[in-house]
Amino acid sequence: MAPHDAILGWDEDTNAAAYDAFTRAHPMYNVTSRDLARRAGLSDVGLVVDLCGGAGATARAILDHIPPGARVISVDNAAAMQRVGRRTLIDSRLSWITAPAEHLADHVAHGHIGAVVCNSAIWKTDIAAVFAAVSRVLRPGGRFVFNIGGGFAGIRHPDEQAVSGGPSLNTLIHDVAARDYGYIAPPKSADAPPKLPLETITCELAAAGLAVVDTEIVAQHSTMAEKKAWLSIPVFSRPEGDFTHAQRMRILETAYAQTTPDAPSVTSWLVVVAERREPPA
């Protein structure tokens, strides 16, 4: 049994509150959400889906981009995240559906959605099922816009490569855990292929009837202080293994003390814009 203070998964109230607080205090999710909303071409849509929308960070950006009279549906399978969103993001244009991304087509009218936006979450879904569901609900020409972390996509932005101010906070966390708790990190194969490279994404989209119209490798700039705040969110805390959340936070504090708060931290993202193909004549 997990320790009483361990936080497990997304559907937990403490985690949901911490995640929502981070999105409001730090720019990371606001910046990525606005970037995706801009790429989605929302000026003439009537209905937009915020897929894996969590507590509503991306929905907030979408609401700022849609025309008068348009609506947003936020879909997520974690009820705890949506409970936070319903309390903190009250807008008559926004509705919430608690369901897995793979079941999107069971809850949304087919062929009527102008755009589907998914920020930072495609990696945790069954992409074949999700892409098929998105294709069913999008109108012809409707856009599907999402991003994939560089580690999953197997890409690195030049800005990330240029930052070399010492070990990363993740590396320091593992070093502290090894020193103070005897932690042994699971082995990683240097030759292991990325899980979601663009080639795989393109093929799966095409199989679902979606065509890639644009891709870009972008850099997300932050600081060690923001990275530390992000790693304080229970679901993101490190290292993996049999640690309580309190232990992980002590490890994080010790590791963070070895850094400079305003030191730059850069992560890479692959942004993909796809469109629903017109049906054959």
PDB file of C-alpha atoms in Angstrom:
ATOM      1  CA  MET A   1       0.000   0.000   0.000  1.00  0.00           C
ATOM      2  CA  ALA A   2       1.240   3.488  -0.828  1.00  0.00           C
ATOM      3  CA  PRO A   3       2.219   5.720   2.134  1.00  0.00           C
ATOM      4  CA  HIS A   4      -0.644   7.884   3.364  1.00  0.00           C
ATOM      5  CA  ASP A   5       1.024  11.049   2.095  1.00  0.00           C
ATOM      6  CA  ALA A   6       1.895   9.714  -1.340  1.00  0.00           C
ATOM      7  CA  ILE A   7      -0.044  11.371  -4.152  1.00  0.00           C
ATOM      8  CA  LEU A   8      -1.094   8.997  -6.882  1.00  0.00           C
ATOM      9  CA  GLY A   9      -2.217  10.100 -10.324  1.00  0.00           C
ATOM     10  CA  TRP A  10      -4.146  12.994 -11.754  1.00  0.00           C
ATOM     11  CA  ASP A  11      -7.554  12.282 -10.228  1.00  0.00           C
ATOM     12  CA  GLU A  12      -6.634  13.496  -6.738  1.00  0.00           C
ATOM     13  CA  ASP A  13      -7.785  16.772  -5.209  1.00  0.00           C
ATOM     14  CA  THR A  14      -4.444  17.835  -3.706  1.00  0.00           C
ATOM     15  CA  ASN A  15      -2.654  17.312  -6.987  1.00  0.00           C
ATOM     16  CA  ALA A  16      -5.367  19.080  -8.970  1.00  0.00           C
ATOM     17  CA  ALA A  17      -5.208  22.141  -6.704  1.00  0.00           C
ATOM     18  CA  ALA A  18      -1.407  22.286  -6.905  1.00  0.00           C
ATOM     19  CA  TYR A  19      -1.474  21.959 -10.684  1.00  0.00           C
ATOM     20  CA  ASP A  20      -4.057  24.719 -11.067  1.00  0.00           C
ATOM     21  CA  ALA A  21      -2.101  27.009  -8.740  1.00  0.00           C
ATOM     22  CA  PHE A  22       1.040  26.467 -10.814  1.00  0.00           C
ATOM     23  CA  THR A  23      -0.718  27.340 -14.075  1.00  0.00           C
ATOM     24  CA  ARG A  24      -1.859  30.638 -12.560  1.00  0.00           C
ATOM     25  CA  ALA A  25       1.444  31.577 -10.918  1.00  0.00           C
ATOM     26  CA  HIS A  26       3.849  30.626 -13.712  1.00  0.00           C
ATOM     27  CA  PRO A  27       3.770  31.330 -17.457  1.00  0.00           C
ATOM     28  CA  MET A  28       4.557  27.881 -18.871  1.00  0.00           C
ATOM     29  CA  TYR A  29       1.044  26.603 -19.562  1.00  0.00           C
ATOM     30  CA  ASN A  30      -0.291  30.046 -20.431  1.00  0.00           C
ATOM     31  CA  VAL A  31       2.393  30.501 -23.103  1.00  0.00           C
ATOM     32  CA  THR A  32       1.953  27.048 -24.640  1.00  0.00           C
ATOM     33  CA  SER A  33      -1.841  27.310 -24.512  1.00  0.00           C
ATOM     34  CA  ARG A  34      -1.876  30.648 -26.320  1.00  0.00           C
ATOM     35  CA  ASP A  35       0.529  29.340 -28.922  1.00  0.00           C
ATOM     36  CA  LEU A  36      -1.695  26.346 -29.677  1.00  0.00           C
ATOM     37  CA  ALA A  37      -4.849  28.478 -29.716  1.00  0.00           C
ATOM     38  CA  ARG A  38      -3.231  30.852 -32.209  1.00  0.00           C
ATOM     39  CA  ARG A  39      -2.252  27.974 -34.494  1.00  0.00           C
ATOM     40  CA  ALA A  40      -5.760  26.496 -34.351  1.00  0.00           C
ATOM     41  CA  GLY A  41      -7.249  29.332 -36.413  1.00  0.00           C
ATOM     42  CA  LEU A  42     -10.201  30.024 -34.136  1.00  0.00           C
ATOM     43  CA  SER A  43     -11.497  33.231 -35.722  1.00  0.00           C
ATOM     44  CA  ASP A  44     -14.451  31.538 -37.458  1.00  0.00           C
ATOM     45  CA  VAL A  45     -15.176  28.482 -35.313  1.00  0.00           C
ATOM     46  CA  GLY A  46     -18.394  27.799 -33.471  1.00  0.00           C
ATOM     47  CA  LEU A  47     -17.291  24.963 -31.205  1.00  0.00           C
ATOM     48  CA  VAL A  48     -13.828  24.028 -29.903  1.00  0.00           C
ATOM     49  CA  VAL A  49     -12.717  21.026 -27.843  1.00  0.00           C
ATOM     50  CA  ASP A  50      -9.994  21.414 -25.234  1.00  0.00           C
ATOM     51  CA  LEU A  51      -8.837  17.795 -25.108  1.00  0.00           C
ATOM     52  CA  CYS A  52      -7.263  16.493 -21.886  1.00  0.00           C
ATOM     53  CA  GLY A  53      -8.125  19.952 -20.611  1.00  0.00           C
ATOM     54  CA  GLY A  54      -7.447  19.351 -16.914  1.00  0.00           C
ATOM     55  CA  ALA A  55      -8.396  22.322 -14.743  1.00  0.00           C
ATOM     56  CA  GLY A  56      -8.830  24.663 -17.701  1.00  0.00           C
ATOM     57  CA  ALA A  57      -5.471  26.358 -18.337  1.00  0.00           C
ATOM     58  CA  THR A  58      -5.790  25.864 -22.084  1.00  0.00           C
ATOM     59  CA  ALA A  59      -9.518  26.582 -22.097  1.00  0.00           C
ATOM     60  CA  ARG A  60      -8.738  30.049 -20.710  1.00  0.00           C
ATOM     61  CA  ALA A  61      -6.542  30.776 -23.734  1.00  0.00           C
ATOM     62  CA  ILE A  62      -9.072  29.346 -26.186  1.00  0.00           C
ATOM     63  CA  LEU A  63     -11.845  31.495 -24.725  1.00  0.00           C
ATOM     64  CA  ASP A  64      -9.739  34.574 -25.457  1.00  0.00           C
ATOM     65  CA  HIS A  65      -9.409  33.594 -29.141  1.00  0.00           C
ATOM     66  CA  ILE A  66     -12.889  32.431 -30.160  1.00  0.00           C
ATOM     67  CA  PRO A  67     -15.460  34.735 -31.809  1.00  0.00           C
ATOM     68  CA  PRO A  68     -18.630  35.937 -30.075  1.00  0.00           C
ATOM     69  CA  GLY A  69     -21.177  33.162 -29.773  1.00  0.00           C
ATOM     70  CA  ALA A  70     -18.633  30.331 -29.991  1.00  0.00           C
ATOM     71  CA  ARG A  71     -18.316  27.717 -27.255  1.00  0.00           C
ATOM     72  CA  VAL A  72     -15.621  25.511 -25.726  1.00  0.00           C
ATOM     73  CA  ILE A  73     -15.937  21.967 -24.401  1.00  0.00           C
ATOM     74  CA  SER A  74     -13.211  20.805 -21.999  1.00  0.00           C
ATOM     75  CA  VAL A  75     -12.785  17.026 -21.947  1.00  0.00           C
ATOM     76  CA  ASP A  76     -10.707  15.223 -19.311  1.00  0.00           C
ATOM     77  CA  ASN A  77     -10.993  11.905 -17.507  1.00  0.00           C
ATOM     78  CA  ALA A  78      -9.796  13.273 -14.122  1.00  0.00           C
ATOM     79  CA  ALA A  79     -12.827  14.474 -12.177  1.00  0.00           C
ATOM     80  CA  ALA A  80     -10.595  16.102  -9.548  1.00  0.00           C
ATOM     81  CA  MET A  81      -8.998  18.356 -12.152  1.00  0.00           C
ATOM     82  CA  GLN A  82     -12.384  19.368 -13.490  1.00  0.00           C
ATOM     83  CA  ARG A  83     -13.739  20.058 -10.005  1.00  0.00           C
ATOM     84  CA  VAL A  84     -11.013  22.664  -9.611  1.00  0.00           C
ATOM     85  CA  GLY A  85     -11.729  24.059 -13.057  1.00  0.00           C
ATOM     86  CA  ARG A  86     -15.444  24.392 -12.413  1.00  0.00           C
ATOM     87  CA  ARG A  87     -14.693  26.454  -9.289  1.00  0.00           C
ATOM     88  CA  THR A  88     -11.996  28.700 -10.713  1.00  0.00           C
ATOM     89  CA  LEU A  89     -12.970  29.127 -14.381  1.00  0.00           C
ATOM     90  CA  ILE A  90     -16.598  30.173 -14.612  1.00  0.00           C
ATOM     91  CA  ASP A  91     -17.668  31.165 -18.114  1.00  0.00           C
ATOM     92  CA  SER A  92     -21.031  30.574 -19.785  1.00  0.00           C
ATOM     93  CA  ARG A  93     -19.234  29.659 -23.017  1.00  0.00           C
ATOM     94  CA  LEU A  94     -17.419  26.731 -21.383  1.00  0.00           C
ATOM     95  CA  SER A  95     -18.784  23.283 -20.562  1.00  0.00           C
ATOM     96  CA  TRP A  96     -17.079  20.245 -19.053  1.00  0.00           C
ATOM     97  CA  ILE A  97     -17.206  16.562 -19.972  1.00  0.00           C
ATOM     98  CA  THR A  98     -15.529  13.967 -17.752  1.00  0.00           C
ATOM     99  CA  ALA A  99     -14.349  11.247 -20.122  1.00  0.00           C
ATOM    100  CA  PRO A 100     -11.153   9.735 -21.545  1.00  0.00           C
ATOM    101  CA  ALA A 101      -9.785  11.409 -24.666  1.00  0.00           C
ATOM    102  CA  GLU A 102     -10.204   8.122 -26.513  1.00  0.00           C
ATOM    103  CA  HIS A 103     -13.995   8.355 -25.952  1.00  0.00           C
ATOM    104  CA  LEU A 104     -14.345  11.886 -27.329  1.00  0.00           C
ATOM    105  CA  ALA A 105     -16.587  10.790 -30.196  1.00  0.00           C
ATOM    106  CA  ASP A 106     -19.039   9.235 -27.737  1.00  0.00           C
ATOM    107  CA  HIS A 107     -19.741  12.628 -26.155  1.00  0.00           C
ATOM    108  CA  VAL A 108     -19.445  15.226 -28.927  1.00  0.00           C
ATOM    109  CA  ALA A 109     -21.466  15.616 -32.112  1.00  0.00           C
ATOM    110  CA  HIS A 110     -19.695  14.230 -35.158  1.00  0.00           C
ATOM    111  CA  GLY A 111     -18.527  16.561 -37.913  1.00  0.00           C
ATOM    112  CA  HIS A 112     -19.361  19.826 -36.126  1.00  0.00           C
ATOM    113  CA  ILE A 113     -16.207  20.738 -34.174  1.00  0.00           C
ATOM    114  CA  GLY A 114     -14.164  23.581 -35.627  1.00  0.00           C
ATOM    115  CA  ALA A 115     -10.947  22.735 -33.773  1.00  0.00           C
ATOM    116  CA  VAL A 116      -9.512  20.365 -31.188  1.00  0.00           C
ATOM    117  CA  VAL A 117      -6.607  21.597 -29.048  1.00  0.00           C
ATOM    118  CA  CYS A 118      -4.525  19.375 -26.765  1.00  0.00           C
ATOM    119  CA  ASN A 119      -1.741  20.856 -24.648  1.00  0.00           C
ATOM    120  CA  SER A 120       1.031  18.655 -23.225  1.00  0.00           C
ATOM    121  CA  ALA A 121      -1.039  15.478 -22.923  1.00  0.00           C
ATOM    122  CA  ILE A 122      -1.056  13.440 -26.153  1.00  0.00           C
ATOM    123  CA  TRP A 123       1.809  11.328 -24.801  1.00  0.00           C
ATOM    124  CA  LYS A 124      -0.425   9.767 -22.139  1.00  0.00           C
ATOM    125  CA  THR A 125      -3.171   8.650 -24.540  1.00  0.00           C
ATOM    126  CA  ASP A 126      -3.713   5.854 -27.032  1.00  0.00           C
ATOM    127  CA  ILE A 127      -2.923   8.064 -30.022  1.00  0.00           C
ATOM    128  CA  ALA A 128      -4.526   5.807 -32.642  1.00  0.00           C
ATOM    129  CA  ALA A 129      -7.839   5.838 -30.759  1.00  0.00           C
ATOM    130  CA  VAL A 130      -7.623   9.555 -30.001  1.00  0.00           C
ATOM    131  CA  PHE A 131      -6.774  10.527 -33.578  1.00  0.00           C
ATOM    132  CA  ALA A 132      -9.680   8.444 -34.880  1.00  0.00           C
ATOM    133  CA  ALA A 133     -12.054  10.096 -32.390  1.00  0.00           C
ATOM    134  CA  VAL A 134     -10.810  13.579 -33.285  1.00  0.00           C
ATOM    135  CA  SER A 135     -11.278  12.874 -36.979  1.00  0.00           C
ATOM    136  CA  ARG A 136     -14.891  11.826 -36.388  1.00  0.00           C
ATOM    137  CA  VAL A 137     -15.837  14.991 -34.511  1.00  0.00           C
ATOM    138  CA  LEU A 138     -14.006  17.582 -36.627  1.00  0.00           C
ATOM    139  CA  ARG A 139     -15.769  19.322 -39.474  1.00  0.00           C
ATOM    140  CA  PRO A 140     -13.998  19.116 -42.876  1.00  0.00           C
ATOM    141  CA  GLY A 141     -11.086  21.519 -42.721  1.00  0.00           C
ATOM    142  CA  GLY A 142     -11.221  21.628 -38.918  1.00  0.00           C
ATOM    143  CA  ARG A 143      -7.861  21.740 -37.169  1.00  0.00           C
ATOM    144  CA  PHE A 144      -6.299  19.450 -34.592  1.00  0.00           C
ATOM    145  CA  VAL A 145      -3.418  21.189 -32.797  1.00  0.00           C
ATOM    146  CA  PHE A 146      -1.236  19.552 -30.159  1.00  0.00           C
ATOM    147  CA  ASN A 147       2.309  19.418 -28.830  1.00  0.00           C
ATOM    148  CA  ILE A 148       4.673  16.644 -27.791  1.00  0.00           C
ATOM    149  CA  GLY A 149       7.564  16.940 -25.334  1.00  0.00           C
ATOM    150  CA  GLY A 150      10.997  16.725 -26.915  1.00  0.00           C
ATOM    151  CA  GLY A 151      11.914  13.532 -25.090  1.00  0.00           C
ATOM    152  CA  PHE A 152       8.877  11.717 -26.490  1.00  0.00           C
ATOM    153  CA  ALA A 153       9.308  13.178 -29.978  1.00  0.00           C
ATOM    154  CA  GLY A 154      13.075  12.670 -30.119  1.00  0.00           C
ATOM    155  CA  ILE A 155      13.839  16.320 -30.903  1.00  0.00           C
ATOM    156  CA  ARG A 156      15.821  19.165 -29.329  1.00  0.00           C
ATOM    157  CA  HIS A 157      15.571  22.857 -30.057  1.00  0.00           C
ATOM    158  CA  PRO A 158      18.911  24.668 -30.551  1.00  0.00           C
ATOM    159  CA  ASP A 159      18.127  26.841 -27.514  1.00  0.00           C
ATOM    160  CA  GLU A 160      18.017  23.761 -25.304  1.00  0.00           C
ATOM    161  CA  GLN A 161      21.311  22.529 -26.698  1.00  0.00           C
ATOM    162  CA  ALA A 162      22.883  25.934 -26.023  1.00  0.00           C
ATOM    163  CA  VAL A 163      22.012  25.955 -22.312  1.00  0.00           C
ATOM    164  CA  SER A 164      24.875  24.313 -20.460  1.00  0.00           C
ATOM    165  CA  GLY A 165      24.959  25.897 -17.030  1.00  0.00           C
ATOM    166  CA  GLY A 166      25.612  22.703 -15.123  1.00  0.00           C
ATOM    167  CA  PRO A 167      23.501  19.656 -14.283  1.00  0.00           C
ATOM    168  CA  SER A 168      19.747  19.810 -14.669  1.00  0.00           C
ATOM    169  CA  LEU A 169      17.466  19.870 -11.649  1.00  0.00           C
ATOM    170  CA  ASN A 170      16.326  16.343 -12.524  1.00  0.00           C
ATOM    171  CA  THR A 171      19.939  15.144 -12.506  1.00  0.00           C
ATOM    172  CA  LEU A 172      20.559  16.769  -9.129  1.00  0.00           C
ATOM    173  CA  ILE A 173      17.392  15.176  -7.743  1.00  0.00           C
ATOM    174  CA  HIS A 174      18.602  11.719  -8.739  1.00  0.00           C
ATOM    175  CA  ASP A 175      22.053  12.435  -7.278  1.00  0.00           C
ATOM    176  CA  VAL A 176      20.581  13.522  -3.930  1.00  0.00           C
ATOM    177  CA  ALA A 177      18.219  10.533  -3.839  1.00  0.00           C
ATOM    178  CA  ALA A 178      21.123   8.178  -4.524  1.00  0.00           C
ATOM    179  CA  ARG A 179      23.299   9.778  -1.838  1.00  0.00           C
ATOM    180  CA  ASP A 180      20.681  10.124   0.897  1.00  0.00           C
ATOM    181  CA  TYR A 181      18.322   7.230   0.191  1.00  0.00           C
ATOM    182  CA  GLY A 182      20.348   4.694  -1.785  1.00  0.00           C
ATOM    183  CA  TYR A 183      18.189   5.307  -4.836  1.00  0.00           C
ATOM    184  CA  ILE A 184      19.140   3.410  -7.977  1.00  0.00           C
ATOM    185  CA  ALA A 185      17.669   4.869 -11.150  1.00  0.00           C
ATOM    186  CA  PRO A 186      16.232   2.338 -13.606  1.00  0.00           C
ATOM    187  CA  PRO A 187      18.591   1.720 -16.538  1.00  0.00           C
ATOM    188  CA  LYS A 188      17.947   3.593 -19.746  1.00  0.00           C
ATOM    189  CA  SER A 189      19.092   2.425 -23.131  1.00  0.00           C
ATOM    190  CA  ALA A 190      20.901   5.112 -25.078  1.00  0.00           C
ATOM    191  CA  ASP A 191      19.681   3.424 -28.243  1.00  0.00           C
ATOM    192  CA  ALA A 192      16.002   3.374 -27.275  1.00  0.00           C
ATOM    193  CA  PRO A 193      13.960   5.081 -30.012  1.00  0.00           C
ATOM    194  CA  PRO A 194      11.640   7.982 -29.151  1.00  0.00           C
ATOM    195  CA  LYS A 195       8.087   6.933 -28.369  1.00  0.00           C
ATOM    196  CA  LEU A 196       6.298   9.510 -30.535  1.00  0.00           C
ATOM    197  CA  PRO A 197       8.518  10.705 -33.394  1.00  0.00           C
ATOM    198  CA  LEU A 198       6.969  12.836 -36.113  1.00  0.00           C
ATOM    199  CA  GLU A 199       7.002   9.926 -38.566  1.00  0.00           C
ATOM    200  CA  THR A 200       4.815   7.848 -36.252  1.00  0.00           C
ATOM    201  CA  ILE A 201       2.508  10.784 -35.550  1.00  0.00           C
ATOM    202  CA  THR A 202       2.129  11.545 -39.267  1.00  0.00           C
ATOM    203  CA  CYS A 203       1.293   7.927 -40.115  1.00  0.00           C
ATOM    204  CA  GLU A 204      -1.263   7.613 -37.324  1.00  0.00           C
ATOM    205  CA  LEU A 205      -2.892  10.903 -38.292  1.00  0.00           C
ATOM    206  CA  ALA A 206      -3.124   9.826 -41.931  1.00  0.00           C
ATOM    207  CA  ALA A 207      -4.694   6.521 -40.897  1.00  0.00           C
ATOM    208  CA  ALA A 208      -7.378   8.507 -39.067  1.00  0.00           C
ATOM    209  CA  GLY A 209      -8.072  10.778 -42.034  1.00  0.00           C
ATOM    210  CA  LEU A 210      -6.082  13.753 -40.741  1.00  0.00           C
ATOM    211  CA  ALA A 211      -3.344  15.490 -42.717  1.00  0.00           C
ATOM    212  CA  VAL A 212      -0.377  17.305 -41.197  1.00  0.00           C
ATOM    213  CA  VAL A 213      -0.294  20.899 -42.458  1.00  0.00           C
ATOM    214  CA  ASP A 214       2.423  22.339 -40.224  1.00  0.00           C
ATOM    215  CA  THR A 215       5.024  21.301 -37.657  1.00  0.00           C
ATOM    216  CA  GLU A 216       7.535  23.275 -35.658  1.00  0.00           C
ATOM    217  CA  ILE A 217      10.119  22.564 -32.981  1.00  0.00           C
ATOM    218  CA  VAL A 218       9.746  25.263 -30.331  1.00  0.00           C
ATOM    219  CA  ALA A 219      11.620  26.108 -27.144  1.00  0.00           C
ATOM    220  CA  GLN A 220       9.914  26.754 -23.818  1.00  0.00           C
ATOM    221  CA  HIS A 221      12.069  29.115 -21.758  1.00  0.00           C
ATOM    222  CA  SER A 222      11.815  29.132 -17.992  1.00  0.00           C
ATOM    223  CA  THR A 223      14.021  29.265 -14.901  1.00  0.00           C
ATOM    224  CA  MET A 224      15.197  26.870 -12.236  1.00  0.00           C
ATOM    225  CA  ALA A 225      12.671  28.487  -9.892  1.00  0.00           C
ATOM    226  CA  GLU A 226       9.788  27.674 -12.237  1.00  0.00           C
ATOM    227  CA  LYS A 227      11.146  24.170 -12.814  1.00  0.00           C
ATOM    228  CA  LYS A 228      11.270  23.641  -9.053  1.00  0.00           C
ATOM    229  CA  ALA A 229       7.655  24.824  -8.725  1.00  0.00           C
ATOM    230  CA  TRP A 230       6.609  22.427 -11.491  1.00  0.00           C
ATOM    231  CA  LEU A 231       8.384  19.500  -9.825  1.00  0.00           C
ATOM    232  CA  SER A 232       6.557  20.382  -6.592  1.00  0.00           C
ATOM    233  CA  ILE A 233       3.262  19.363  -8.214  1.00  0.00           C
ATOM    234  CA  PRO A 234       2.749  15.875  -6.766  1.00  0.00           C
ATOM    235  CA  VAL A 235       2.144  14.076 -10.048  1.00  0.00           C
ATOM    236  CA  PHE A 236       5.402  15.477 -11.465  1.00  0.00           C
ATOM    237  CA  SER A 237       7.565  15.009  -8.352  1.00  0.00           C
ATOM    238  CA  ARG A 238      10.710  12.919  -8.608  1.00  0.00           C
ATOM    239  CA  PRO A 239      12.277  10.447  -8.322  1.00  0.00           C
ATOM    240  CA  GLU A 240      10.062   7.505  -9.150  1.00  0.00           C
ATOM    241  CA  GLY A 241       9.976   4.613  -6.740  1.00  0.00           C
ATOM    242  CA  ASP A 242       8.948   3.965  -3.164  1.00  0.00           C
ATOM    243  CA  PHE A 243       9.150   7.511  -1.798  1.00  0.00           C
ATOM    244  CA  THR A 244       6.555   9.504   0.075  1.00  0.00           C
ATOM    245  CA  HIS A 245       5.658  12.913  -1.289  1.00  0.00           C
ATOM    246  CA  ALA A 246       7.308  14.513   1.733  1.00  0.00           C
ATOM    247  CA  GLN A 247      10.549  12.685   0.983  1.00  0.00           C
ATOM    248  CA  ARG A 248      10.432  13.801  -2.638  1.00  0.00           C
ATOM    249  CA  MET A 249       9.978  17.390  -1.534  1.00  0.00           C
ATOM    250  CA  ARG A 250      12.999  17.142   0.815  1.00  0.00           C
ATOM    251  CA  ILE A 251      15.056  15.733  -2.058  1.00  0.00           C
ATOM    252  CA  LEU A 252      13.840  18.532  -4.324  1.00  0.00           C
ATOM    253  CA  GLU A 253      14.728  21.244  -1.793  1.00  0.00           C
ATOM    254  CA  THR A 254      18.240  19.805  -1.337  1.00  0.00           C
ATOM    255  CA  ALA A 255      18.775  19.573  -5.090  1.00  0.00           C
ATOM    256  CA  TYR A 256      17.370  23.041  -5.753  1.00  0.00           C
ATOM    257  CA  ALA A 257      19.736  24.545  -3.155  1.00  0.00           C
ATOM    258  CA  GLN A 258      22.580  23.590  -5.496  1.00  0.00           C
ATOM    259  CA  THR A 259      21.175  25.721  -8.336  1.00  0.00           C
ATOM    260  CA  THR A 260      20.707  29.400  -9.094  1.00  0.00           C
ATOM    261  CA  PRO A 261      16.976  30.316  -9.072  1.00  0.00           C
ATOM    262  CA  ASP A 262      17.094  32.531 -12.156  1.00  0.00           C
ATOM    263  CA  ALA A 263      19.348  30.189 -14.146  1.00  0.00           C
ATOM    264  CA  PRO A 264      17.737  29.463 -17.525  1.00  0.00           C
ATOM    265  CA  SER A 265      15.956  26.199 -18.160  1.00  0.00           C
ATOM    266  CA  VAL A 266      14.812  25.246 -21.658  1.00  0.00           C
ATOM    267  CA  THR A 267      12.581  22.404 -22.840  1.00  0.00           C
ATOM    268  CA  SER A 268      11.833  21.438 -26.422  1.00  0.00           C
ATOM    269  CA  TRP A 269       8.427  20.743 -27.917  1.00  0.00           C
ATOM    270  CA  LEU A 270       7.200  19.460 -31.248  1.00  0.00           C
ATOM    271  CA  VAL A 271       4.031  21.317 -32.274  1.00  0.00           C
ATOM    272  CA  VAL A 272       1.774  19.612 -34.817  1.00  0.00           C
ATOM    273  CA  VAL A 273      -1.105  21.147 -36.775  1.00  0.00           C
ATOM    274  CA  ALA A 274      -3.332  18.703 -38.647  1.00  0.00           C
ATOM    275  CA  GLU A 275      -6.607  19.110 -40.547  1.00  0.00           C
ATOM    276  CA  ARG A 276      -9.590  16.903 -41.217  1.00  0.00           C
ATOM    277  CA  ARG A 277      -9.519  15.992 -44.885  1.00  0.00           C
ATOM    278  CA  GLU A 278     -12.434  16.896 -47.087  1.00  0.00           C
ATOM    279  CA  PRO A 279     -14.631  13.852 -47.767  1.00  0.00           C
ATOM    280  CA  PRO A 280     -14.266  12.405 -51.269  1.00  0.00           C
ATOM    281  CA  ALA A 281     -16.592  13.870 -53.887  1.00  0.00           C
TER     282      ALA A 281
END
